[in-house]
Coordinates of C-alpha atoms in Angstrom, one line a residue:
Chain Q
M1 CA -19.3 35.9 15.0
P2 CA -21.7 34.7 17.6
D3 CA -25.3 36.0 17.3
E4 CA -25.9 38.9 19.5
D5 CA -29.6 38.0 19.5
P6 CA -30.5 36.9 23.0
T7 CA -33.8 35.1 22.0
P8 CA -33.4 31.7 23.1
A9 CA -32.6 29.5 20.0
S10 CA -35.7 27.3 20.4
A11 CA -38.0 30.0 20.3
S12 CA -36.7 31.8 17.3
A13 CA -36.0 28.6 15.5
S14 CA -39.6 27.4 15.7
A15 CA -40.8 30.8 14.6
S16 CA -38.8 30.6 11.5
A17 CA -39.6 27.0 10.8
S18 CA -43.3 27.5 10.7
T19 CA -42.9 30.5 8.1
S20 CA -40.3 28.9 5.8
R21 CA -42.2 28.2 2.3
G22 CA -45.4 27.4 4.3
G23 CA -43.4 24.9 6.2
V24 CA -44.8 22.5 8.5
A25 CA -47.8 25.0 9.2
S26 CA -49.1 23.3 5.9
I27 CA -49.4 19.8 7.1
P28 CA -52.6 19.0 9.0
P29 CA -51.6 18.4 12.9
S30 CA -53.8 15.1 12.7
R31 CA -51.1 13.5 10.4
L32 CA -49.3 13.1 13.7
L33 CA -50.8 9.8 15.2
S34 CA -50.3 11.0 18.9
S35 CA -52.5 8.7 20.6
L36 CA -51.1 5.6 18.7
H37 CA -47.6 6.8 19.7
A38 CA -48.6 7.2 23.4
D39 CA -50.0 3.8 23.3
F40 CA -47.0 2.5 21.6
I41 CA -44.5 4.1 24.4
Q42 CA -46.8 2.8 27.1
R43 CA -46.7 -0.8 25.8
A44 CA -43.1 -0.7 25.0
S45 CA -42.3 0.4 28.7
S46 CA -43.6 -2.7 30.1
D47 CA -43.0 -5.4 27.4
D48 CA -40.4 -7.7 29.0
D49 CA -41.1 -10.6 26.6
A50 CA -39.9 -8.6 23.6
I51 CA -36.3 -9.4 22.4
E52 CA -35.6 -5.7 21.8
S53 CA -36.5 -5.2 25.5
A54 CA -34.1 -7.9 26.6
L55 CA -31.2 -6.7 24.5
T56 CA -31.6 -3.0 25.7
D57 CA -32.0 -3.8 29.2
H58 CA -28.7 -2.2 30.0
L59 CA -29.6 1.2 28.8
R60 CA -33.2 1.3 30.4
V61 CA -32.6 4.4 32.1
S62 CA -32.0 6.4 28.7
G63 CA -34.9 4.4 27.1
A64 CA -37.1 5.9 30.0
Y65 CA -35.8 9.3 29.3
W66 CA -36.6 8.9 25.6
G67 CA -40.2 7.7 26.3
L68 CA -41.1 10.0 29.2
T69 CA -39.8 13.0 27.3
A70 CA -41.6 12.0 24.1
M71 CA -44.8 11.6 26.3
A72 CA -44.1 15.0 27.7
L73 CA -43.9 16.5 24.1
L74 CA -47.2 14.8 23.3
G75 CA -48.7 16.4 26.3
R76 CA -49.3 13.0 28.1
L77 CA -46.7 12.7 30.6
D78 CA -49.3 12.4 33.3
E79 CA -50.3 9.0 32.0
M80 CA -47.0 7.6 33.0
D81 CA -46.3 5.8 36.3
R82 CA -44.3 8.7 37.8
D83 CA -43.8 7.1 41.2
G84 CA -42.8 3.8 39.9
V85 CA -40.3 5.4 37.6
L86 CA -38.8 7.6 40.5
A87 CA -38.6 4.5 42.9
W88 CA -36.7 2.3 40.0
L89 CA -34.4 5.2 39.3
A90 CA -33.3 5.4 42.8
R91 CA -32.5 1.7 42.7
C92 CA -30.3 2.4 39.5
Y93 CA -28.0 4.8 41.7
D94 CA -24.7 3.8 43.0
A95 CA -24.2 6.1 46.1
K96 CA -20.6 5.0 46.5
K97 CA -19.9 6.3 43.0
G98 CA -22.3 9.2 42.9
G99 CA -23.7 7.9 39.4
Y100 CA -26.4 6.1 37.7
G101 CA -26.4 2.8 35.9
G102 CA -28.4 1.9 33.0
N103 CA -30.5 -0.4 35.0
E104 CA -30.5 -1.8 38.4
G105 CA -27.2 -3.7 39.1
H106 CA -25.5 -2.1 36.2
D107 CA -22.3 0.1 36.6
A108 CA -22.4 3.9 36.8
H109 CA -21.8 5.7 33.7
L110 CA -22.1 9.3 32.5
L111 CA -24.7 8.6 29.8
Y112 CA -27.1 7.1 32.4
T113 CA -26.3 9.7 35.0
L114 CA -27.3 12.3 32.6
S115 CA -30.7 10.5 31.6
A116 CA -31.5 10.2 35.1
V117 CA -31.0 13.9 35.9
Q118 CA -33.0 14.6 32.9
I119 CA -35.9 12.7 34.3
Y120 CA -35.8 14.3 37.5
A121 CA -35.9 17.6 35.7
L122 CA -38.7 16.5 33.7
F123 CA -40.7 15.6 36.8
D124 CA -39.7 18.5 38.8
R125 CA -38.2 16.4 41.4
M126 CA -34.6 17.7 41.3
D127 CA -34.8 17.5 45.2
L128 CA -34.3 13.6 44.7
V129 CA -30.9 14.1 43.0
D130 CA -27.6 14.3 45.4
A131 CA -26.4 17.3 43.2
D132 CA -23.0 17.5 45.0
A133 CA -22.3 13.6 44.5
V134 CA -23.5 13.5 40.9
A135 CA -21.4 16.6 39.9
A136 CA -18.4 15.2 41.7
F137 CA -18.8 11.9 39.8
A138 CA -18.7 14.1 36.5
G139 CA -15.8 16.1 37.9
S140 CA -14.0 12.8 38.6
L141 CA -14.0 11.8 35.0
Q142 CA -12.6 14.9 33.5
R143 CA -8.9 14.4 32.3
D144 CA -6.2 17.1 32.3
D145 CA -6.8 17.7 28.6
G146 CA -10.3 18.8 29.5
S147 CA -11.9 15.6 28.1
F148 CA -14.2 13.3 29.8
A149 CA -14.2 9.6 30.3
G150 CA -17.6 7.8 30.5
D151 CA -16.6 6.0 33.6
E152 CA -13.5 5.0 35.5
W153 CA -12.3 2.8 32.7
G154 CA -11.4 5.7 30.5
E155 CA -13.3 5.7 27.2
I156 CA -13.0 9.3 26.0
D157 CA -15.7 10.6 23.8
T158 CA -17.3 14.1 23.1
R159 CA -20.6 12.6 24.0
F160 CA -19.3 12.4 27.6
S161 CA -18.2 16.1 27.5
Y162 CA -21.8 16.9 26.8
C163 CA -23.2 14.6 29.4
A164 CA -20.8 16.3 32.1
L165 CA -21.6 19.8 31.0
C166 CA -25.2 19.2 30.9
L167 CA -25.9 17.5 34.0
C168 CA -23.7 19.9 36.0
K169 CA -25.9 22.9 34.5
L170 CA -29.1 21.1 35.2
C171 CA -27.8 20.5 39.0
G172 CA -26.4 24.1 39.2
R173 CA -23.0 22.7 39.9
M174 CA -20.7 24.0 36.8
D175 CA -18.1 24.8 39.4
A176 CA -17.4 21.0 39.8
I177 CA -15.7 20.8 36.5
D178 CA -13.3 23.0 34.6
V179 CA -15.6 24.4 32.0
D180 CA -12.8 26.2 30.0
A181 CA -10.7 23.0 29.7
A182 CA -14.0 21.0 28.7
A183 CA -14.7 23.7 26.0
A184 CA -11.0 23.6 24.8
F185 CA -11.1 20.0 24.2
V186 CA -14.2 20.0 22.1
D187 CA -12.8 22.8 20.0
R188 CA -9.8 20.6 19.4
C189 CA -12.4 17.9 18.0
K190 CA -13.3 20.4 15.4
N191 CA -12.6 19.2 11.8
W192 CA -11.4 20.6 8.5
D193 CA -15.2 20.6 7.4
G194 CA -16.4 22.5 10.3
G195 CA -17.8 19.4 11.9
Y196 CA -16.9 17.5 15.1
G197 CA -15.9 14.1 15.8
A198 CA -15.9 11.9 19.1
E199 CA -12.1 12.7 19.6
P200 CA -9.5 14.9 18.1
G201 CA -9.0 13.5 14.4
G202 CA -12.4 11.7 14.7
E203 CA -14.7 12.1 11.5
S204 CA -17.5 14.6 11.6
H205 CA -20.6 12.8 12.5
A206 CA -24.1 14.6 13.3
G207 CA -24.4 12.9 16.6
Q208 CA -20.9 14.1 17.7
I209 CA -21.7 17.5 16.3
F210 CA -24.8 18.0 18.2
V211 CA -23.1 17.1 21.4
C212 CA -20.0 19.4 20.8
V213 CA -22.4 22.4 19.7
A214 CA -24.6 21.8 22.7
A215 CA -21.6 21.5 24.9
L216 CA -20.0 24.8 23.8
E217 CA -23.4 26.4 24.2
I218 CA -23.7 25.3 27.8
A219 CA -20.1 26.2 28.4
G220 CA -20.9 29.8 27.4
G221 CA -18.5 32.6 27.2
D222 CA -16.1 32.6 24.3
A223 CA -16.8 28.8 23.6
P224 CA -19.7 29.2 21.1
G225 CA -17.6 31.9 19.2
T226 CA -15.0 28.9 18.2
I227 CA -17.7 27.2 16.1
D228 CA -17.3 27.7 12.4
R229 CA -20.9 28.6 11.9
E230 CA -20.9 29.1 8.1
A231 CA -19.1 25.8 7.2
L232 CA -20.8 23.7 9.8
G233 CA -24.3 25.1 9.0
W234 CA -23.7 24.1 5.4
W235 CA -22.4 20.6 6.2
L236 CA -25.5 20.2 8.3
C237 CA -27.9 21.3 5.8
E238 CA -26.4 19.2 3.2
R239 CA -27.5 16.2 5.3
Q240 CA -31.0 16.7 3.9
V241 CA -31.6 13.9 1.1
K242 CA -33.9 14.3 -1.9
A243 CA -36.7 12.2 0.0
G244 CA -36.6 15.0 2.6
G245 CA -35.1 13.1 5.5
L246 CA -31.6 13.7 7.1
N247 CA -28.6 11.4 7.2
G248 CA -25.8 11.6 9.8
R249 CA -22.8 11.9 7.4
P250 CA -22.3 12.2 3.6
E251 CA -23.5 9.5 1.4
K252 CA -25.4 7.7 4.2
L253 CA -29.0 6.8 4.5
P254 CA -31.5 9.1 6.0
D255 CA -32.7 8.2 9.6
V256 CA -35.3 9.8 11.6
C257 CA -33.1 10.2 14.6
Y258 CA -30.9 12.6 12.5
G259 CA -34.0 14.6 12.4
W260 CA -32.9 15.5 16.1
W261 CA -29.2 15.6 16.0
V262 CA -29.0 17.6 12.9
L263 CA -31.8 19.9 13.7
S264 CA -30.9 20.6 17.2
A265 CA -27.4 21.7 16.2
L266 CA -28.8 23.9 13.3
S267 CA -31.3 25.4 15.8
I268 CA -28.5 26.2 18.3
L269 CA -26.6 27.8 15.5
N270 CA -29.9 29.9 14.4
K271 CA -29.8 28.1 10.9
L272 CA -33.0 26.0 11.3
E273 CA -34.3 27.5 8.0
W274 CA -31.3 26.3 6.0
I275 CA -33.3 22.8 5.6
D276 CA -36.6 22.2 3.9
A277 CA -38.9 21.9 6.9
D278 CA -41.9 20.6 5.2
A279 CA -39.8 17.8 3.5
L280 CA -38.3 16.7 6.6
A281 CA -41.7 16.7 8.6
R282 CA -43.1 14.5 5.8
F283 CA -40.2 12.1 6.0
I284 CA -40.7 11.7 9.6
L285 CA -44.5 11.4 9.5
D286 CA -44.1 8.8 6.7
A287 CA -42.0 6.7 9.0
Q288 CA -45.0 6.4 11.6
D289 CA -46.4 2.9 12.0
G290 CA -50.0 3.4 11.3
E291 CA -51.1 0.2 13.1
K292 CA -49.1 -0.2 16.2
G293 CA -47.9 3.4 16.6
G294 CA -44.4 4.4 17.2
I295 CA -42.0 5.9 14.6
A296 CA -39.2 3.9 12.7
D297 CA -35.8 5.0 11.4
R298 CA -37.4 5.5 8.0
P299 CA -40.4 4.7 6.4
S300 CA -41.6 0.9 6.2
D301 CA -39.3 -0.1 9.0
E302 CA -40.1 -1.6 12.6
P303 CA -40.8 1.3 15.0
D304 CA -39.2 1.6 18.5
V305 CA -39.1 4.1 21.4
F306 CA -35.9 5.7 20.4
H307 CA -37.0 6.8 17.1
T308 CA -40.3 7.8 18.3
F309 CA -38.8 10.2 20.6
F310 CA -36.3 11.8 18.2
G311 CA -39.1 11.9 15.3
V312 CA -41.5 13.7 17.8
A313 CA -38.5 15.9 19.0
G314 CA -37.5 17.0 15.4
L315 CA -41.2 17.7 14.6
S316 CA -41.3 19.9 17.7
L317 CA -38.3 21.8 16.8
L318 CA -39.8 22.4 13.4
G319 CA -42.8 24.0 15.1
F320 CA -45.3 21.1 14.4
E321 CA -48.7 22.1 15.8
G322 CA -50.0 20.4 19.1
L323 CA -46.6 19.4 20.3
R324 CA -44.9 21.0 23.2
R325 CA -41.7 23.0 22.4
I326 CA -38.3 21.0 23.0
D327 CA -35.1 23.0 23.9
P328 CA -32.4 22.0 21.4
T329 CA -29.6 22.3 23.9
Y330 CA -31.0 20.5 27.0
A331 CA -33.4 18.0 24.9
L332 CA -36.0 18.7 27.5
P333 CA -39.2 20.7 27.1
A334 CA -38.7 24.4 26.7
D335 CA -40.8 25.3 29.6
V336 CA -38.9 22.7 31.9
V337 CA -35.6 24.6 31.0
Q338 CA -37.2 27.8 31.6
R339 CA -38.7 26.9 34.8
M340 CA -35.2 25.9 35.9
G341 CA -34.0 29.3 35.0
L342 CA -31.6 28.1 32.5
R343 CA -32.8 30.3 29.6
E344 CA -33.6 34.1 29.8
T345 CA -37.1 35.0 29.1
Chain R
Q1 CA -47.5 -13.0 16.6
A2 CA -45.5 -16.0 15.7
R3 CA -42.2 -14.2 15.7
R4 CA -42.7 -13.2 19.3
A5 CA -43.5 -16.8 20.4
A6 CA -40.5 -18.1 18.4
M7 CA -38.2 -15.7 20.1
L8 CA -39.6 -16.3 23.6
P9 CA -37.0 -18.9 24.7
K10 CA -34.2 -16.7 23.5
V11 CA -35.6 -13.8 25.4
K12 CA -35.7 -16.1 28.6
L13 CA -32.2 -17.4 28.1
I14 CA -30.7 -13.8 27.7
R15 CA -32.6 -12.7 30.7
A16 CA -31.5 -15.6 32.8
L17 CA -27.9 -15.1 31.6
Q18 CA -27.9 -11.4 32.5
S19 CA -29.4 -12.1 35.9
D20 CA -26.6 -14.7 36.6
F21 CA -24.0 -12.4 35.3
L22 CA -25.1 -9.4 37.6
R23 CA -25.2 -11.7 40.6
R24 CA -21.8 -12.7 40.2
R25 CA -20.8 -9.1 39.5
A26 CA -22.4 -7.9 42.7
E27 CA -20.4 -10.6 44.5
R28 CA -17.2 -9.6 42.6
S29 CA -16.7 -13.2 41.9
Y30 CA -13.7 -13.2 39.4
D31 CA -13.4 -17.0 39.0
A32 CA -13.3 -18.9 35.8
E33 CA -17.0 -19.8 35.6
S34 CA -17.9 -16.1 36.0
M35 CA -15.5 -15.2 33.3
A36 CA -17.2 -17.7 31.1
V37 CA -20.7 -16.4 32.0
S38 CA -19.7 -12.9 31.1
A39 CA -18.1 -14.1 27.9
R40 CA -21.4 -15.8 26.8
L41 CA -23.4 -12.8 27.6
L42 CA -21.2 -10.5 25.7
E43 CA -21.3 -12.9 22.6
I44 CA -24.9 -12.5 22.5
N45 CA -25.1 -8.6 23.4
P46 CA -21.6 -6.8 23.5
E47 CA -23.4 -3.6 24.5
V48 CA -23.6 -4.8 28.2
F49 CA -20.6 -2.6 29.2
T50 CA -20.8 -3.7 32.8
A51 CA -19.7 -7.2 31.6
W52 CA -16.7 -5.7 29.9
N53 CA -15.8 -3.6 33.2
F54 CA -16.1 -6.9 35.1
R55 CA -13.5 -8.6 32.8
R56 CA -11.3 -5.7 33.2
E57 CA -11.6 -5.9 37.0
A58 CA -10.8 -9.6 36.8
I59 CA -7.6 -8.8 34.9
V60 CA -6.4 -5.9 37.1
A61 CA -7.1 -8.0 40.3
G62 CA -5.4 -11.1 38.7
V63 CA -2.3 -8.9 38.1
D64 CA -1.6 -8.9 41.9
A65 CA -2.2 -12.8 42.0
V66 CA 1.0 -14.6 43.3
D67 CA 0.3 -17.5 40.9
A68 CA 0.7 -16.3 37.3
R69 CA -1.5 -19.1 36.0
A70 CA -4.3 -17.6 37.9
R71 CA -4.3 -14.3 35.8
P72 CA -6.8 -14.2 33.0
P73 CA -4.7 -14.1 29.7
L74 CA -5.1 -10.9 27.8
A75 CA -5.2 -13.1 24.7
D76 CA -8.5 -14.2 25.7
E77 CA -9.9 -10.5 25.5
L78 CA -8.5 -10.3 22.0
T79 CA -10.2 -13.4 21.0
L80 CA -13.5 -12.3 22.6
T81 CA -13.5 -8.8 21.0
E82 CA -12.8 -10.2 17.6
K83 CA -15.9 -12.4 17.9
T84 CA -17.9 -9.5 19.1
L85 CA -16.7 -7.0 16.6
K86 CA -17.1 -9.5 13.6
K87 CA -20.8 -9.8 14.9
N88 CA -21.2 -6.0 15.6
P89 CA -18.3 -4.0 14.1
K90 CA -19.9 -0.8 15.5
S91 CA -20.0 -1.7 19.0
Y92 CA -18.4 1.1 21.2
P93 CA -17.8 -1.0 24.2
S94 CA -16.0 -3.9 22.0
W95 CA -13.8 -1.4 20.4
Y96 CA -12.8 0.2 23.7
H97 CA -12.2 -3.0 25.4
R98 CA -9.8 -4.1 22.6
K99 CA -8.1 -0.6 22.8
W100 CA -7.6 -1.2 26.7
T101 CA -6.3 -4.8 26.1
I102 CA -3.8 -3.7 23.6
S103 CA -2.7 -0.8 25.5
R104 CA -1.9 -3.2 28.3
M105 CA -0.2 -5.7 26.2
V106 CA 2.0 -2.9 24.8
D107 CA 2.9 -1.6 28.3
E108 CA 3.8 -4.9 29.2
A109 CA 5.9 -5.6 26.3
D110 CA 7.8 -2.3 27.1
A111 CA 8.2 -3.1 30.6
R112 CA 9.9 -6.4 29.4
A113 CA 11.8 -4.3 26.6
D114 CA 10.3 -6.8 24.4
V115 CA 10.3 -5.0 21.0
A116 CA 9.4 -8.0 18.9
A117 CA 6.3 -8.6 21.0
R118 CA 5.1 -5.0 20.8
D119 CA 5.7 -4.8 17.1
A120 CA 3.9 -8.1 16.5
T121 CA 0.9 -7.1 18.4
L122 CA 0.6 -3.7 16.6
A123 CA 1.2 -5.3 13.2
R124 CA -1.6 -7.8 13.8
E125 CA -3.9 -4.9 14.8
L126 CA -3.0 -3.0 11.7
V127 CA -4.2 -6.2 9.5
L128 CA -7.4 -6.5 11.7
V129 CA -8.2 -2.9 10.8
E130 CA -7.5 -3.3 7.1
R131 CA -9.8 -6.3 7.1
L132 CA -12.6 -4.5 8.9
L133 CA -12.2 -1.2 6.5
D134 CA -12.2 -3.6 3.5
A135 CA -15.6 -4.8 4.8
D136 CA -17.1 -1.3 5.6
D137 CA -14.7 1.5 4.6
R138 CA -17.0 4.1 6.4
N139 CA -16.7 2.5 9.8
F140 CA -15.6 5.3 12.0
H141 CA -14.7 3.3 15.0
C142 CA -12.2 1.4 12.8
W143 CA -10.7 4.4 11.4
G144 CA -10.4 5.9 15.1
Y145 CA -8.8 2.6 16.2
R146 CA -6.5 2.6 13.3
R147 CA -5.3 6.3 14.3
F148 CA -4.7 4.7 17.7
V149 CA -2.6 1.7 16.6
A150 CA -0.8 3.9 13.9
A151 CA 0.4 6.3 16.6
L152 CA 1.5 3.6 19.1
A153 CA 3.4 1.7 16.1
K154 CA 4.8 5.1 15.1
V155 CA 3.7 4.7 11.6
P156 CA 5.1 7.6 9.5
D157 CA 2.6 10.1 8.2
A158 CA 3.6 9.5 4.6
D159 CA 2.6 5.6 5.1
E160 CA -0.8 6.7 6.5
L161 CA -1.2 9.2 3.5
E162 CA -0.5 6.3 1.2
F163 CA -3.2 4.2 2.9
T164 CA -5.7 6.7 2.3
T165 CA -4.7 7.1 -1.3
K166 CA -5.2 3.4 -1.9
K167 CA -8.6 3.6 -0.1
I168 CA -9.7 6.7 -2.2
E169 CA -8.5 5.3 -5.4
A170 CA -10.5 2.0 -4.7
N171 CA -13.6 4.0 -3.8
F172 CA -13.8 7.9 -4.4
S173 CA -17.1 7.8 -2.4
N174 CA -15.2 7.4 0.8
Y175 CA -15.6 10.5 3.0
S176 CA -13.9 8.8 5.9
A177 CA -10.8 8.3 3.9
W178 CA -10.7 11.8 2.7
H179 CA -11.2 13.0 6.2
H180 CA -8.2 10.7 7.6
R181 CA -6.3 12.2 4.7
S182 CA -6.7 15.6 5.9
A183 CA -4.9 14.9 9.1
Y184 CA -1.7 13.4 7.5
L185 CA -1.1 15.8 4.7
P186 CA 2.3 17.6 5.1
R187 CA 1.8 21.2 6.6
R188 CA 3.7 24.4 6.0
E189 CA 6.9 24.5 8.0
D190 CA 6.1 27.5 9.8
E191 CA 2.9 26.2 11.4
T192 CA 3.8 25.0 14.9
E193 CA 1.7 21.9 16.1
N194 CA 1.3 19.9 19.1
E195 CA 2.4 16.5 17.9
N196 CA -0.2 14.7 19.8
D197 CA -3.1 16.7 18.2
A198 CA -4.2 16.6 14.6
P199 CA -3.0 19.9 12.9
P200 CA -5.5 22.8 13.5
P201 CA -7.9 22.5 10.4
S202 CA -7.3 26.2 9.5
S203 CA -3.5 26.0 8.9
S204 CA -2.3 26.1 5.3
L205 CA -1.2 23.5 3.0
P206 CA 2.1 24.2 1.1
P207 CA 1.4 25.0 -2.8
D208 CA 2.8 21.7 -4.1
V209 CA 0.7 19.7 -1.7
L210 CA -2.3 21.7 -2.5
R211 CA -1.5 21.2 -6.3
A212 CA -1.3 17.4 -5.7
E213 CA -4.5 17.2 -3.8
Y214 CA -6.6 19.2 -6.6
E215 CA -5.3 16.5 -9.1
L216 CA -6.5 13.9 -6.8
V217 CA -9.9 15.2 -6.1
Q218 CA -10.3 16.0 -9.8
N219 CA -10.2 12.1 -10.4
A220 CA -13.1 11.9 -7.9
F221 CA -15.3 14.4 -9.8
F222 CA -14.8 12.8 -13.2
T223 CA -15.4 9.3 -11.9
E224 CA -18.3 9.9 -9.6
P225 CA -19.6 13.6 -10.0
E226 CA -22.7 12.7 -8.1
D227 CA -20.8 11.8 -5.0
Q228 CA -20.4 14.7 -2.1
S229 CA -17.1 13.7 -0.7
G230 CA -14.8 14.9 -3.4
W231 CA -16.8 18.3 -3.6
M232 CA -16.6 18.7 0.1
Y233 CA -12.9 18.0 0.2
H234 CA -12.6 20.5 -2.9
R235 CA -14.2 23.2 -0.8
W236 CA -11.7 22.7 1.7
L237 CA -8.9 23.0 -0.7
L238 CA -10.4 26.2 -2.0
R239 CA -10.4 27.6 1.5
N240 CA -6.8 26.7 1.8
T241 CA -6.1 28.5 -1.4
M242 CA -7.9 31.5 -0.3
S243 CA -6.1 31.5 3.0
T244 CA -2.7 31.9 1.5
S245 CA -3.3 35.4 0.6
T246 CA -3.7 36.4 4.4
S247 CA 0.0 35.6 5.3
S248 CA 1.8 37.7 2.9
A249 CA 2.3 41.5 2.1
G250 CA 3.6 43.7 -0.8
D251 CA 5.0 42.0 -4.0
D252 CA 4.4 38.7 -2.2
A253 CA 0.8 39.6 -1.9
K254 CA 0.6 40.4 -5.5
S255 CA 2.1 37.1 -6.8
D256 CA -0.1 35.2 -4.2
A257 CA -3.2 37.0 -5.6
T258 CA -2.1 36.1 -9.1
A259 CA -1.5 32.5 -8.1
I260 CA -5.0 32.2 -6.3
R261 CA -6.7 33.7 -9.3
E262 CA -4.8 31.3 -11.6
T263 CA -6.3 28.4 -9.2
L264 CA -9.7 29.6 -9.0
A265 CA -9.7 30.1 -12.8
R266 CA -8.4 26.4 -13.5
E267 CA -10.9 25.1 -11.0
A268 CA -13.8 27.0 -12.4
A269 CA -13.0 25.7 -16.0
L270 CA -12.9 22.1 -14.7
C271 CA -16.3 22.5 -13.0
R272 CA -17.5 24.1 -16.3
E273 CA -16.5 21.0 -17.9
L274 CA -18.7 19.1 -15.5
R275 CA -21.4 21.7 -15.9
C276 CA -21.5 22.8 -12.2
V277 CA -21.2 26.0 -10.4
I278 CA -18.6 26.2 -7.4
Y279 CA -19.1 28.1 -4.3
T280 CA -16.3 30.4 -3.5
G281 CA -17.8 32.1 -0.5
S282 CA -17.5 35.9 0.1
H283 CA -13.7 35.8 -0.2
T284 CA -13.7 36.5 -4.0
T285 CA -15.5 39.6 -3.8
A286 CA -13.3 41.0 -1.2
F287 CA -10.2 40.7 -3.6
A288 CA -9.0 43.7 -5.3
W289 CA -8.1 42.1 -8.9

């Protein structure tokens, strides 16, 4: 049965997480190396000579969203070059299609269109988005069965369902898509174990579960009621391994990014207390690089912006002191989501 | 650092290659040289999906070419994706491009009524899938691609079931194989299904099928009791057992309840052998014994 409690999931989740077994409240906030991470993100955003930068050029718009949102959670968004980012984002826009590419010259795609819209929301510059065009782009990618392709070439994935629903909601253009059909398709991706895959019949995976649960939450109405909350909540909390980290599927290694995918889904389901918050927080903090800053996928590995963002986001969801609260559905600071009128309260 | 300095030439090469490709892409130059540039870029970085888009545009544009020799051969796409998948078997754009290419090849064979070509194409894909699953039996891209090919090739459900049995018996810690299996088990005849979808996960399995699955999963427990896969599948089997009670009434309900109690007792005894506690949820307490 869907919870009747109207309290936003993010608010109640952070309250329960900080009181569970002493939880993250028992960890000194200074253990999070905020200044080092902020410096790491700054350096990474301008390090063109690194091989990692060259190999991820095509997804830079998402990279910018990860870096900027992480800085926002750390309370340092003002340290970033806002005008520079906005000018560059505009150059990533394909006005003929109504979508954004991952970088200048790259083809428009739903993934980067969502990231772009999220950046505009973060900076409170939604006025720079052509909401009608962007929503029409998303609408044009919806298929008869309710699914969404990522672009005109037709790859179907529930990640794209989330992208479409999320960006239309942020733009206030839900009428551009068939929300009921979108929710029905996501429901068809529900598996025997209560989880969700990329397409009907696809194996349950924490990343796909996050996008499906969040998509159903955004769709609203009867959609969230189709989730098998008990089975899925259990499957998700079983992702926690002995070392405290979370994996994405059974018998896989823990990874800091699942500290977001699993946690945000659990948060939306109001079952954040089903995992050991203290153990997870320690796993994420152990994955920090004490010299150069940044967070890696697991302790002792190389840090990157992606894992730095998801690590900080995970800690935020756990109620870690000193971090701005993040909204689990929109993956933006909770106050941004509230400012945009997307949450009651 | 020394590593950074050593990598710098490669970084400059990649950036130059990408700039060159993006310029050609912007100009929509679908010539042989541009195709070669896109291939070189993709072999280094198959994630640059714009380059895959470009190749697809060239193929689609080439279809209208009067001279058949001017059409980029689809076989080139198979060669290229095989290279990129070998290097990175988890590349979404590589998998999608191969799927797109195979779909076109099958459509073209069907248009010529060339059954032999269709069958040969799909048979070769099944071999590729088997090879990649041998290398990593948890690769969900590969399992998804297998579903796509098996559907096109109209592989009987029983054959797919047999394939999962083979994978499970080779390695019980194979959640992906258990998952794939759940979609191909024979369902109760009274359940209506849309043949394009996986059957709804809540539909019941016939008693004999359920019994066989309990036996299969038993092997998993005794071989690898620490592995989660078998236990999670077992939990699903129990839910199936429990749900048989809701569809009958009167005397049928009584005998169903007895059968359920017997199943639960048997499974509980099994687990006591393994010294575990099974979770049966709130359904048992709701039963009138």
